[in-house]
Amino acid sequence: MSDDLQFKYEVEIKTADKKQKLTNEVKDELKASGMMDEKGKLKINGVSAKMLKRMKQEFVDCPVLKREVQFIPCFVCPNFQSRVTGKVLCKGDNL
């Protein structure tokens, strides 16, 4: 692993049985950052439709917010560093 990725937490990604619904707040953030079109379809550069479908069923136990968070909001969080073999590298800064 390279030294330029600085993270405090290595958080395991878990999978839910069914697709989780994104909150309107998260949808607005995704639209503002260009990761979702006006129709509410996710479009993240470099991420295939198949991977997006999988990401919608994933969640993490967020060490910063101290609760379960869907993977998509985790992915767009400023603390998100990288996703490595079933884990998220998190900076752990207060939000």
XYZ file of N, CA and C in Angstrom:
285
model
N 0.854 -1.185 0.000
C 0.000 0.000 0.000
C 0.898 1.245 0.000
N 0.508 2.253 -0.734
C 1.329 3.457 -0.826
C 1.179 4.334 0.412
N 2.195 5.136 0.662
C 2.223 5.965 1.865
C 1.335 7.197 1.765
N 0.911 7.580 0.544
C 0.139 8.809 0.402
C -1.312 8.677 0.854
N -1.814 7.469 1.048
C -3.168 7.283 1.563
C -3.120 7.246 3.088
N -3.625 8.293 3.690
C -3.626 8.330 5.146
C -5.038 8.071 5.643
N -5.183 7.016 6.445
C -6.500 6.690 6.959
C -6.401 6.248 8.401
N -7.473 6.469 9.128
C -7.539 6.117 10.537
C -8.251 4.787 10.738
N -9.256 4.527 9.878
C -10.066 3.318 10.024
C -10.049 2.478 8.758
N -10.110 1.176 8.959
C -10.312 0.234 7.872
C -11.647 -0.427 8.189
N -12.687 -0.056 7.447
C -14.048 -0.462 7.778
C -14.523 -1.550 6.812
N -15.037 -2.635 7.366
C -15.516 -3.744 6.542
C -16.824 -3.374 5.846
N -16.925 -3.726 4.564
C -18.150 -3.478 3.802
C -19.056 -4.693 3.968
N -20.305 -4.452 4.350
C -21.273 -5.529 4.546
C -22.348 -5.430 3.469
N -23.038 -6.535 3.231
C -24.063 -6.567 2.192
C -25.435 -6.807 2.802
N -26.394 -5.996 2.387
C -27.787 -6.160 2.821
C -28.476 -7.113 1.847
N -29.601 -7.662 2.252
C -30.340 -8.589 1.394
C -30.983 -7.892 0.211
N -31.412 -6.656 0.418
C -32.067 -5.950 -0.675
C -31.482 -4.553 -0.841
N -31.793 -3.961 -1.988
C -31.315 -2.616 -2.306
C -31.831 -1.622 -1.259
N -30.967 -0.729 -0.840
C -31.358 0.268 0.148
C -31.707 1.563 -0.564
N -32.659 2.293 -0.012
C -33.115 3.543 -0.618
C -32.222 4.695 -0.151
N -31.785 5.510 -1.101
C -30.976 6.684 -0.774
C -31.883 7.798 -0.262
N -31.425 8.529 0.728
C -32.203 9.652 1.242
C -32.141 10.806 0.238
N -33.108 11.708 0.315
C -33.127 12.866 -0.592
C -31.880 13.721 -0.415
N -31.408 13.814 0.826
C -30.204 14.601 1.124
C -29.002 14.035 0.358
N -28.859 12.720 0.386
C -27.758 12.063 -0.323
C -27.924 12.230 -1.827
N -29.165 12.090 -2.327
C -29.431 12.264 -3.757
C -29.047 13.670 -4.217
N -29.392 14.687 -3.421
C -29.048 16.072 -3.768
C -27.539 16.248 -3.841
N -26.840 15.636 -2.893
C -25.376 15.727 -2.855
C -24.771 15.046 -4.095
N -25.321 13.887 -4.454
C -24.836 13.163 -5.628
C -25.095 13.954 -6.908
N -26.274 14.592 -7.003
C -26.593 15.406 -8.179
C -25.658 16.608 -8.261
N -25.412 17.248 -7.120
C -24.541 18.427 -7.077
C -23.115 18.084 -7.507
N -22.680 16.879 -7.174
C -21.308 16.485 -7.513
C -21.222 15.808 -8.882
N -22.370 15.735 -9.593
C -22.370 15.178 -10.937
C -22.360 13.661 -10.985
N -22.643 13.008 -9.859
C -22.643 11.543 -9.829
C -24.034 10.947 -10.016
N -25.048 11.827 -10.201
C -26.410 11.354 -10.431
C -27.072 12.321 -11.398
N -27.807 11.762 -12.374
C -28.488 12.651 -13.302
C -29.821 13.118 -12.698
N -30.514 13.987 -13.420
C -31.761 14.571 -12.903
C -32.854 13.534 -12.662
N -32.774 12.408 -13.377
C -33.771 11.348 -13.212
C -33.477 10.462 -12.005
N -32.357 10.714 -11.349
C -32.004 9.927 -10.170
C -31.205 8.680 -10.487
N -30.594 8.632 -11.668
C -29.775 7.481 -12.038
C -28.320 7.770 -11.709
N -27.702 6.851 -10.968
C -26.302 7.023 -10.597
C -25.392 6.922 -11.809
N -24.433 7.819 -11.903
C -23.441 7.790 -12.970
C -22.104 8.207 -12.361
N -21.356 7.216 -11.925
C -20.066 7.499 -11.316
C -18.976 7.065 -12.293
N -18.104 8.000 -12.665
C -17.047 7.706 -13.627
C -16.197 6.532 -13.167
N -15.964 5.603 -14.082
C -15.108 4.463 -13.783
C -15.785 3.352 -13.009
N -17.101 3.485 -12.761
C -17.829 2.449 -12.027
C -18.911 1.876 -12.943
N -18.855 0.567 -13.168
C -19.808 -0.068 -14.074
C -21.197 -0.144 -13.453
N -22.199 -0.338 -14.305
C -23.585 -0.462 -13.839
C -23.721 -1.655 -12.889
N -23.017 -2.737 -13.196
C -23.061 -3.937 -12.356
C -22.497 -3.631 -10.958
N -21.403 -2.893 -10.915
C -20.788 -2.535 -9.634
C -21.688 -1.574 -8.861
N -22.319 -0.624 -9.554
C -23.238 0.303 -8.894
C -24.397 -0.445 -8.246
N -24.908 -1.446 -8.968
C -26.007 -2.244 -8.432
C -25.563 -2.933 -7.137
N -24.349 -3.458 -7.145
C -23.813 -4.110 -5.949
C -23.613 -3.100 -4.813
N -23.106 -1.918 -5.162
C -22.844 -0.882 -4.160
C -24.124 -0.453 -3.451
N -25.248 -0.492 -4.169
C -26.528 -0.087 -3.583
C -26.985 -1.045 -2.482
N -26.447 -2.252 -2.461
C -26.824 -3.230 -1.442
C -25.819 -3.279 -0.291
N -24.803 -2.456 -0.362
C -23.742 -2.516 0.641
C -23.866 -1.398 1.668
N -23.325 -1.673 2.852
C -23.298 -0.665 3.905
C -22.067 -0.878 4.778
N -21.753 0.126 5.580
C -20.624 0.050 6.511
C -21.074 0.532 7.885
N -20.392 0.077 8.921
C -20.595 0.632 10.259
C -19.656 1.827 10.359
N -20.185 3.016 10.129
C -19.359 4.227 10.073
C -18.751 4.537 11.436
N -17.415 4.598 11.521
C -16.763 4.901 12.783
C -16.888 6.373 13.191
N -17.181 7.238 12.225
C -17.310 8.668 12.508
C -18.726 8.994 12.991
N -19.738 8.529 12.235
C -21.132 8.813 12.584
C -21.690 7.827 13.613
N -20.940 6.760 13.896
C -21.326 5.743 14.883
C -22.669 5.093 14.556
N -22.902 4.834 13.271
C -24.123 4.150 12.859
C -23.883 3.510 11.498
N -24.828 2.667 11.083
C -24.723 2.053 9.764
C -25.018 3.099 8.694
N -24.201 3.090 7.656
C -24.359 4.035 6.554
C -24.272 3.237 5.258
N -25.142 3.550 4.314
C -25.085 2.900 3.004
C -23.729 3.196 2.369
N -23.307 2.319 1.469
C -21.992 2.510 0.861
C -21.923 3.747 -0.034
N -22.990 4.049 -0.766
C -22.948 5.199 -1.692
C -22.657 6.510 -0.935
N -23.404 6.830 0.172
C -23.047 8.036 0.926
C -21.631 7.966 1.500
N -21.203 6.779 1.882
C -19.834 6.599 2.378
C -18.840 6.926 1.263
N -19.150 6.483 0.060
C -18.292 6.673 -1.109
C -18.084 8.158 -1.420
N -19.124 8.975 -1.202
C -19.012 10.404 -1.520
C -18.601 11.244 -0.308
N -18.410 10.602 0.830
C -17.996 11.299 2.062
C -16.569 11.831 1.909
N -16.286 13.022 2.471
C -14.916 13.572 2.385
C -13.878 12.679 3.094
N -14.319 11.833 4.004
C -13.405 10.928 4.709
C -13.023 9.696 3.895
N -13.787 9.410 2.830
C -13.533 8.217 2.021
C -12.186 8.345 1.325
N -11.312 7.358 1.545
C -10.009 7.362 0.896
C -9.973 6.393 -0.276
N -10.365 5.140 0.008
C -10.248 4.108 -1.008
C -11.073 2.900 -0.603
N -11.367 2.072 -1.594
C -12.048 0.804 -1.345
C -11.058 -0.276 -1.744
N -10.706 -1.136 -0.790
C -9.712 -2.166 -1.040
C -10.233 -3.512 -0.536
N -10.394 -4.460 -1.421
C -10.831 -5.826 -1.101
C -11.810 -5.932 0.068
N -13.011 -5.406 -0.146
C -14.073 -5.546 0.846
C -13.963 -4.635 2.044
N -13.092 -3.633 1.965
C -12.931 -2.690 3.077
C -12.877 -1.263 2.537
N -13.256 -0.320 3.396
C -13.162 1.100 3.062
C -12.074 1.693 3.946
N -11.211 2.481 3.342
C -10.214 3.211 4.122
C -10.789 4.587 4.404
N -10.929 4.914 5.688
C -11.601 6.136 6.131
C -10.624 7.019 6.904
N -10.633 8.316 6.595
C -9.761 9.265 7.305
C -10.166 9.427 8.763
N -11.468 9.324 9.047
C -11.936 9.411 10.428
C -12.075 10.820 10.964
N -12.054 11.833 10.094
C -12.239 13.220 10.545
C -13.703 13.452 10.958
N -13.907 14.385 11.898
C -15.269 14.728 12.282
C -15.972 15.393 11.113
N -17.279 15.120 10.989
C -18.060 15.705 9.885
C -18.926 16.850 10.379
